[in-house]
PDB file of C-alpha atoms in Angstrom:
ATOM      1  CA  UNK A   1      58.999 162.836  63.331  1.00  0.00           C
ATOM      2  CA  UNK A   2      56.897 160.297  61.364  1.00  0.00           C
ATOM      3  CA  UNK A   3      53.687 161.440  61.762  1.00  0.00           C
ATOM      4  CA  UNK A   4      52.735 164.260  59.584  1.00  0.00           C
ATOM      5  CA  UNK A   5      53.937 167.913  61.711  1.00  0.00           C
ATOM      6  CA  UNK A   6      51.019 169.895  62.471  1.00  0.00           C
ATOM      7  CA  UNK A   7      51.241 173.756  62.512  1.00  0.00           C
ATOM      8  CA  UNK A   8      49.398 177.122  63.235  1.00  0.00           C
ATOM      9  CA  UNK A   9      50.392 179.963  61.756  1.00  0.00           C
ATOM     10  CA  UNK A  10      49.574 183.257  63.533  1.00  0.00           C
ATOM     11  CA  UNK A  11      49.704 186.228  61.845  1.00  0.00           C
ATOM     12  CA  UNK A  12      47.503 189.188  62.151  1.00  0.00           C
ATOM     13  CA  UNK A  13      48.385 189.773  58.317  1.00  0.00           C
ATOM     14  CA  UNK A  14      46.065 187.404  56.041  1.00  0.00           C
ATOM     15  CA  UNK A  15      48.813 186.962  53.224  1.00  0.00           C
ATOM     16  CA  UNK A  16      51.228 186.501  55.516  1.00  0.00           C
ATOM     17  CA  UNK A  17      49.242 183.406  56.720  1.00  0.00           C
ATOM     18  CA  UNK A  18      48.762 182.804  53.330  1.00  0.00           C
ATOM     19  CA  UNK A  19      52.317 182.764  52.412  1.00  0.00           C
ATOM     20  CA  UNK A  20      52.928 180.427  55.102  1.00  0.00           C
ATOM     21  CA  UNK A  21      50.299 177.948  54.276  1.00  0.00           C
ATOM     22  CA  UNK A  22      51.590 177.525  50.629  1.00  0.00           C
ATOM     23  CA  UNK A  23      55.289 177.375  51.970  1.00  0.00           C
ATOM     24  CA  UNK A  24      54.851 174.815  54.366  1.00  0.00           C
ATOM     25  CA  UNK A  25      51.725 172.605  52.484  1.00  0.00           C
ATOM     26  CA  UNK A  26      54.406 172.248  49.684  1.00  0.00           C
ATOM     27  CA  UNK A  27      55.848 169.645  51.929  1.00  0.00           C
ATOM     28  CA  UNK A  28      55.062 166.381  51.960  1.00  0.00           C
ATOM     29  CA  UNK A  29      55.212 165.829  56.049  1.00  0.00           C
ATOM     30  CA  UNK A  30      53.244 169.534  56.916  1.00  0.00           C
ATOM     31  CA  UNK A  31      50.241 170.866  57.095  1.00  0.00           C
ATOM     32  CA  UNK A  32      48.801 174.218  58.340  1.00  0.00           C
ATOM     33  CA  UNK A  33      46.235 172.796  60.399  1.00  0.00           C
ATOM     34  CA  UNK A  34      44.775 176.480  60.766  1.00  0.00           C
ATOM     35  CA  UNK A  35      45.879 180.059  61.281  1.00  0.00           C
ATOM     36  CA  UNK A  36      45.116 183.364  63.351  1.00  0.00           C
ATOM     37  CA  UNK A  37      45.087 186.639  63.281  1.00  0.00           C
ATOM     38  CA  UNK A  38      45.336 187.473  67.582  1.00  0.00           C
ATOM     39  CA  UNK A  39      46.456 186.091  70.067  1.00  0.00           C
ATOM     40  CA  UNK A  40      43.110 184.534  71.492  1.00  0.00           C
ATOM     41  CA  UNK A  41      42.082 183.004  68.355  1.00  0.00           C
ATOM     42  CA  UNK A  42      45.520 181.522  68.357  1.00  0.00           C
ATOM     43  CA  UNK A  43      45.445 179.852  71.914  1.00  0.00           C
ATOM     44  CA  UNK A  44      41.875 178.555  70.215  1.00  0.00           C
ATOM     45  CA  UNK A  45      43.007 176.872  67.296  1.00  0.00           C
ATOM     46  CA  UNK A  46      46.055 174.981  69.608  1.00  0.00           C
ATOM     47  CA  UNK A  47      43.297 173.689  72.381  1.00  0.00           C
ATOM     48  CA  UNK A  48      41.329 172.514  68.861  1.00  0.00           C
ATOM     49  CA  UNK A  49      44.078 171.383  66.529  1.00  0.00           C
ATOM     50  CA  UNK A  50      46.875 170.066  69.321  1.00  0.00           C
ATOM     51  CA  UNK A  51      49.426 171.203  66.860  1.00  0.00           C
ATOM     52  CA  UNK A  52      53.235 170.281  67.456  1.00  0.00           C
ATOM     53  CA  UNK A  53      54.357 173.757  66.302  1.00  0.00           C
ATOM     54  CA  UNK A  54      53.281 177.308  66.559  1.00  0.00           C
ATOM     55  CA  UNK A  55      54.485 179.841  64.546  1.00  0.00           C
ATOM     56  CA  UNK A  56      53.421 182.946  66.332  1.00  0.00           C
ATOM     57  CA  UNK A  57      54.046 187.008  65.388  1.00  0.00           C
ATOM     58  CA  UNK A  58      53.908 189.012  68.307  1.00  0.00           C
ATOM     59  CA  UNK A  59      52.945 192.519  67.360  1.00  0.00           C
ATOM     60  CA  UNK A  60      48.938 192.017  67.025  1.00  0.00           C
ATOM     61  CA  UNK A  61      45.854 193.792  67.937  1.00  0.00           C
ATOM     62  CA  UNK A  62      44.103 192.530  70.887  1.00  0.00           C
ATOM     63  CA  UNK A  63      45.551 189.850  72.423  1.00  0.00           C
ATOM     64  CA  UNK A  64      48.889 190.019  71.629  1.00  0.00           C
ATOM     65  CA  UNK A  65      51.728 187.036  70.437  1.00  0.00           C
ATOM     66  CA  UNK A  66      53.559 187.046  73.624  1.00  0.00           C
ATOM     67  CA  UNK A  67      50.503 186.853  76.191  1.00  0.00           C
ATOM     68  CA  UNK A  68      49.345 184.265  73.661  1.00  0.00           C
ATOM     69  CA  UNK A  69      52.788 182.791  73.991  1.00  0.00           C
ATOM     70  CA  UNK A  70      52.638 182.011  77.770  1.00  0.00           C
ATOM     71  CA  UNK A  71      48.750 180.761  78.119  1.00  0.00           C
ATOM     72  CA  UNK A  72      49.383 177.882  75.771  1.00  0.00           C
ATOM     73  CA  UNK A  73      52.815 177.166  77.515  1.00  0.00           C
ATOM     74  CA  UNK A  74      50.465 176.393  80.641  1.00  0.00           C
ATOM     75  CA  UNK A  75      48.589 174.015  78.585  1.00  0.00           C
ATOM     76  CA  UNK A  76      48.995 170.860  79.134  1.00  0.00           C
ATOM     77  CA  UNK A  77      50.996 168.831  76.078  1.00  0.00           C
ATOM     78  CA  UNK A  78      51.783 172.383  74.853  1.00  0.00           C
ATOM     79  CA  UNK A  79      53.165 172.663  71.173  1.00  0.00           C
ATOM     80  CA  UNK A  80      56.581 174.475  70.124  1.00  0.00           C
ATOM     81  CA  UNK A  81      55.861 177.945  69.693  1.00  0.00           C
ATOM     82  CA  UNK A  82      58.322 179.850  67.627  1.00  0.00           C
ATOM     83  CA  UNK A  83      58.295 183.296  67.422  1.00  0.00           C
ATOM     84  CA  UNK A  84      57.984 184.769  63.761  1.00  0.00           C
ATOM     85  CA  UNK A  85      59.246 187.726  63.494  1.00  0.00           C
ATOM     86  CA  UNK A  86      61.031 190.891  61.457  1.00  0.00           C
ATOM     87  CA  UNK A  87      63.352 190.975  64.409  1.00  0.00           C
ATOM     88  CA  UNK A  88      64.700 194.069  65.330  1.00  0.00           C
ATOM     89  CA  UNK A  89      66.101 192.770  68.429  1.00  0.00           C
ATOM     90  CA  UNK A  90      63.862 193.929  70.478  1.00  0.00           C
ATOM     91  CA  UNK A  91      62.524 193.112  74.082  1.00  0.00           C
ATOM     92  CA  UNK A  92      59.522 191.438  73.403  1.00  0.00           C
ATOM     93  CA  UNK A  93      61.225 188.806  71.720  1.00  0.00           C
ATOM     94  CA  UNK A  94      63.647 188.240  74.208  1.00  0.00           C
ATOM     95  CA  UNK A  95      60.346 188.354  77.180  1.00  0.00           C
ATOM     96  CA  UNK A  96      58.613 185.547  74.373  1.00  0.00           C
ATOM     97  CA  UNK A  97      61.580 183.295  74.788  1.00  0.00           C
ATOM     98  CA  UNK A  98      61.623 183.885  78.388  1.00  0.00           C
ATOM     99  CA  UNK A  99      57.763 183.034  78.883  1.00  0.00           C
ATOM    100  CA  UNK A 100      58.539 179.202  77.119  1.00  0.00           C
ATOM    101  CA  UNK A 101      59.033 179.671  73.228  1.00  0.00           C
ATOM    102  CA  UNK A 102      61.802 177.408  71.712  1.00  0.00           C
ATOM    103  CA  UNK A 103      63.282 179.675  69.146  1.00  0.00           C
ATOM    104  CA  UNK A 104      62.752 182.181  66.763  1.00  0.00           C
ATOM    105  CA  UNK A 105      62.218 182.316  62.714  1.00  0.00           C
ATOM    106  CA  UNK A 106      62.725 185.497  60.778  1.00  0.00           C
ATOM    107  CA  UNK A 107      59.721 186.558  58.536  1.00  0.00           C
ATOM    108  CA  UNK A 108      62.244 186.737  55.673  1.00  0.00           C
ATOM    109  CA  UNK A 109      63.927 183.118  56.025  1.00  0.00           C
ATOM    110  CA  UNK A 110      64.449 181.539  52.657  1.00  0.00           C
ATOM    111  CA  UNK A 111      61.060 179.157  52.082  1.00  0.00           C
ATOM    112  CA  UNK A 112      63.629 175.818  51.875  1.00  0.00           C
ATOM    113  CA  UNK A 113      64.960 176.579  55.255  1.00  0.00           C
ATOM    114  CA  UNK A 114      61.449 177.583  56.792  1.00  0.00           C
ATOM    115  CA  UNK A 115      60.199 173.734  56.331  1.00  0.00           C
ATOM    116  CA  UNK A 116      63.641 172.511  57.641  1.00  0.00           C
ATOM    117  CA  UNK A 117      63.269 174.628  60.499  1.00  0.00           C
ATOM    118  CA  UNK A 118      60.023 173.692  61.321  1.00  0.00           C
ATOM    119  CA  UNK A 119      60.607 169.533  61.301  1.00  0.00           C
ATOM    120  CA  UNK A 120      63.543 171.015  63.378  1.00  0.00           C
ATOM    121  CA  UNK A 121      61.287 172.561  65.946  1.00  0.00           C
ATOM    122  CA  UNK A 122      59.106 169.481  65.820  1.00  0.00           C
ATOM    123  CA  UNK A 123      61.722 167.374  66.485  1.00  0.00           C
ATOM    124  CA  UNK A 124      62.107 169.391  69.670  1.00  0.00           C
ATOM    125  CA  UNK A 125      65.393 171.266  69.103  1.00  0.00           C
ATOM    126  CA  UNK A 126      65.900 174.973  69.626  1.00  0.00           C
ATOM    127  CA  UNK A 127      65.391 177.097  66.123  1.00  0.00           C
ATOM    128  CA  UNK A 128      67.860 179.385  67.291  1.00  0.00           C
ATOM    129  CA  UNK A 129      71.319 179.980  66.191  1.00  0.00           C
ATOM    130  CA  UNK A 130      74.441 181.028  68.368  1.00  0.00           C
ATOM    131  CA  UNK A 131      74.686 184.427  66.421  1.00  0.00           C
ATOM    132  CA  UNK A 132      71.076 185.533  67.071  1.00  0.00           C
ATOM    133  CA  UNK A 133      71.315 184.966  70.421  1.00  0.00           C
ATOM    134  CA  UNK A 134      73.848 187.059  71.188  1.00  0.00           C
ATOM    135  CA  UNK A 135      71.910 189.778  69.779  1.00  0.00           C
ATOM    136  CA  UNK A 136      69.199 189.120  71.775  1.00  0.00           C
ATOM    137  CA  UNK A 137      71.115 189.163  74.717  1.00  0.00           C
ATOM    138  CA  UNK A 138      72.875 192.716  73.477  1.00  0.00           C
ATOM    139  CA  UNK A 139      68.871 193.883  73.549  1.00  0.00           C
ATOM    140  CA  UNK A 140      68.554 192.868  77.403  1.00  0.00           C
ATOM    141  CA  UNK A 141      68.921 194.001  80.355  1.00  0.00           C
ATOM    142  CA  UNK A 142      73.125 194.643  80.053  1.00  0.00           C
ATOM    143  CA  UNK A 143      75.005 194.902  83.234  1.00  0.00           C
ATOM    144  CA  UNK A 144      71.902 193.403  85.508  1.00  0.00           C
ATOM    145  CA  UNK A 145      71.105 190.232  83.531  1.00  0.00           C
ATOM    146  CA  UNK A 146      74.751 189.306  83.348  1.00  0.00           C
ATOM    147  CA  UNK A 147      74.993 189.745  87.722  1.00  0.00           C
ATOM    148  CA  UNK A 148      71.694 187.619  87.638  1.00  0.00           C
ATOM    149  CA  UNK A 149      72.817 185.082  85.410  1.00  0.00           C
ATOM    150  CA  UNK A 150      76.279 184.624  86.842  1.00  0.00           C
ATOM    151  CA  UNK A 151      74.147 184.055  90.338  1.00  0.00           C
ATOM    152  CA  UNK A 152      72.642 181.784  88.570  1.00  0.00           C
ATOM    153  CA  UNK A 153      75.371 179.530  87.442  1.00  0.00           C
ATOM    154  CA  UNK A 154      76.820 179.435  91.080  1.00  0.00           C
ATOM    155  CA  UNK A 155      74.325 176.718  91.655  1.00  0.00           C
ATOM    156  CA  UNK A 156      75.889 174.367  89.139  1.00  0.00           C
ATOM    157  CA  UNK A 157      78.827 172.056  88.630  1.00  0.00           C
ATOM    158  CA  UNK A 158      81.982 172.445  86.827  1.00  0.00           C
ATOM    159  CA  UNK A 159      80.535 170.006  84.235  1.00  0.00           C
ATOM    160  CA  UNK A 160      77.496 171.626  84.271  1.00  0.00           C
ATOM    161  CA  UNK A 161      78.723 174.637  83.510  1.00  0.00           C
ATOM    162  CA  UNK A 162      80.596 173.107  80.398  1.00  0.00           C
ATOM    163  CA  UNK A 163      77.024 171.421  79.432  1.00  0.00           C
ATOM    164  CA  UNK A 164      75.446 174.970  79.503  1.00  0.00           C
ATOM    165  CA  UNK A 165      78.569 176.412  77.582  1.00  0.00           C
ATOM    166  CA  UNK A 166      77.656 173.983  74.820  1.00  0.00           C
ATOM    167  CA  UNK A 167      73.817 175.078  74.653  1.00  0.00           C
ATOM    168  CA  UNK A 168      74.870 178.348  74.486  1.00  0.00           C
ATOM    169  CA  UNK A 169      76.487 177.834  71.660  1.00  0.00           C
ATOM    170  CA  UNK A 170      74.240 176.318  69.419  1.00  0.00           C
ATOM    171  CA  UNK A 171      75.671 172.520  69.803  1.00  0.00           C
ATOM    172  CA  UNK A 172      73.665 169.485  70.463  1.00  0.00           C
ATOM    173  CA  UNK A 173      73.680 166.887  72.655  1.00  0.00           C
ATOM    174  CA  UNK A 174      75.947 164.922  70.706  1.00  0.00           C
ATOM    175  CA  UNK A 175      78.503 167.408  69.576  1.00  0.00           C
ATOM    176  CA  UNK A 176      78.476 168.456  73.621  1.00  0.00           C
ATOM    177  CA  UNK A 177      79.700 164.870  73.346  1.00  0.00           C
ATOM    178  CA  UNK A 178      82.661 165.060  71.638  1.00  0.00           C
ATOM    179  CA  UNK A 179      83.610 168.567  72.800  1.00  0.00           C
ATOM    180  CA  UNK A 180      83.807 166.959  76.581  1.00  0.00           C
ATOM    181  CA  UNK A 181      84.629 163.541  75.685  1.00  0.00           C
ATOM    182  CA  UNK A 182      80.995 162.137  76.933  1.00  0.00           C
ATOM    183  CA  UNK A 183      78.546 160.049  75.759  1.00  0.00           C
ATOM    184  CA  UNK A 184      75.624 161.453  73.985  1.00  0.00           C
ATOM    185  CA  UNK A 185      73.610 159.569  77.074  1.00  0.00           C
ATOM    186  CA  UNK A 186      75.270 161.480  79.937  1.00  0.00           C
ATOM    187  CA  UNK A 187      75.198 164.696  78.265  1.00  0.00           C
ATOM    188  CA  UNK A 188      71.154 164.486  78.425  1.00  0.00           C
ATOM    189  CA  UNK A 189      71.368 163.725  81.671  1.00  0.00           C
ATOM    190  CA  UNK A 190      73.612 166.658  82.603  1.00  0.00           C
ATOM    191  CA  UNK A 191      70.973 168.935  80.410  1.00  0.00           C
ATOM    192  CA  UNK A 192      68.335 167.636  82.371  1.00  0.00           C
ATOM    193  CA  UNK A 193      69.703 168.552  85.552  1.00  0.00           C
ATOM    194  CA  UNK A 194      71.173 172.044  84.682  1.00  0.00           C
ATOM    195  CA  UNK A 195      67.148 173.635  83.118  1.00  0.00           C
ATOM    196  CA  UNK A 196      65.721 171.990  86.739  1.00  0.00           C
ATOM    197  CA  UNK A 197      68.848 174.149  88.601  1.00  0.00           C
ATOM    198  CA  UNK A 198      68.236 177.003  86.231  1.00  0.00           C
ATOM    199  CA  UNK A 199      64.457 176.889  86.535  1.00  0.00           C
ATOM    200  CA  UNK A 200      63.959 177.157  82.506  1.00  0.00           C
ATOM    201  CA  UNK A 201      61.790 175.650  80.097  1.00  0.00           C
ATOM    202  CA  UNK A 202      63.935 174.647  77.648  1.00  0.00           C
ATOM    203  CA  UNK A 203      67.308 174.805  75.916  1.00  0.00           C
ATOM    204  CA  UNK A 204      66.993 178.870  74.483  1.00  0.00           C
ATOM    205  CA  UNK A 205      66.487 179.907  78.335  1.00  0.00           C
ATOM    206  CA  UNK A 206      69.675 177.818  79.305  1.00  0.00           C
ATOM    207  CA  UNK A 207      71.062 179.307  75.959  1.00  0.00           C
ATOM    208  CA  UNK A 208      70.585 183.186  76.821  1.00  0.00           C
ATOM    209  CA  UNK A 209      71.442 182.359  80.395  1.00  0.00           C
ATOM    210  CA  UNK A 210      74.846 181.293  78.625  1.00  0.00           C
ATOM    211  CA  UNK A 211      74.992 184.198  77.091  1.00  0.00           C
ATOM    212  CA  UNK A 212      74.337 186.320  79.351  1.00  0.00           C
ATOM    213  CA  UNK A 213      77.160 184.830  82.263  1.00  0.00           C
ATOM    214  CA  UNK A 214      79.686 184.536  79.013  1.00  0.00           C
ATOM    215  CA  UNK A 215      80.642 181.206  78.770  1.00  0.00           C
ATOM    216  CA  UNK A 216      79.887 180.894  75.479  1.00  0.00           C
ATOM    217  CA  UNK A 217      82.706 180.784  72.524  1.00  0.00           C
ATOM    218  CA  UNK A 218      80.386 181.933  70.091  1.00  0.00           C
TER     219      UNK A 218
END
């Protein structure tokens, strides 16, 4: 992005907000517009700030990170939220994902990947990696989620299935590309049309769907 990335922090920890403020104002393109401590005060500060990414725990008193999560993924413009997290591979973070977040940081990532992480989430690519997907999808539903998403793929091409094979597996658009000898072009087109047959949000829902069916290599 070239304008400067605007993010809330939500944490119902105060040094963890404060943490994350000096971590992410040390670079040049971000700034903490504000932070919160629930859930509410969180959907607040996005309807005030229009932030282009969230970083949003989920355990919290009161209103909670993942009902947070899916009122400001009804708003309209809505940020990236990423989930911030210990991780323990549990199912709220797989419902978070589920209800329109585009990834997932761990509260202990290295400070010089957290900025890169957010301009990638800015940028609007998934902030989640091949490896920690499959753990979330260990922490689902087992047996049942893989009958529902194989139903699922039975709506989609051959192609289309390869194109959701790639997302699953971490690669973008362009290194779809070269896996199925395509042009960076048609690949986005093919994305395009496999989240409206899937019904999800973003890439991570195609991702876990993936996953979940095992077509991924990964």
């Amino acid at each position: 992005m070239s304008e400067t990335i605007r993010v809330v922090v939500v944490d119902d920890e105060p040094m963890v907000c404060a943490h994350l403020r000096t971590i992410l104002g040390s670079a040049p393109d971000v700034e903490v517009v504000d932070d919160a401590q629930d859930g509410a005060a969180a959907v607040e500060a996005v309807v005030r700030h229009r932030p282009h990414v969230v970083l949003m725990d989920l355990r919290m008193p009161g209103v909670d990170g993942l009902t947070a999560t899916e009122r400001i993924a009804r708003l309209p413009e809505a940020p990236v939220v990423v989930v911030l997290t210990t991780f323990d591979a549990d199912q709220h973070v797989l419902r978070a994902l589920r209800a329109g977040a585009s990834g997932f940081l761990v509260k202990s990532t290295p400070p010089e990947d957290l900025i890169g992480l957010v301009r990638v989430a800015a940028d609007g690519h998934t902030v989640l990696s091949p490896q920690a997907a499959k753990r979330l999808v260990a922490a689902s539903d087992g047996g049942s989620g893989r009958q529902r998403a194989q139903a699922a793929i039975r709506e989609l091409t051959d192609r289309e299935r390869e194109v959701l094979a790639g997302i699953g597996d971490g690669l973008s658009n362009a290194q779809i590309g070269e896996r199925l000898f395509l042009s960076e072009a048609t690949v986005k087109g093919y994305v395009s049309r496999t989240l409206v047959k899937l019904e999800c949000a973003n890439r991570v829902q195609a991702g876990l769907i993936a996953h979940e069916a095992g077509l991924t290599e990964r």
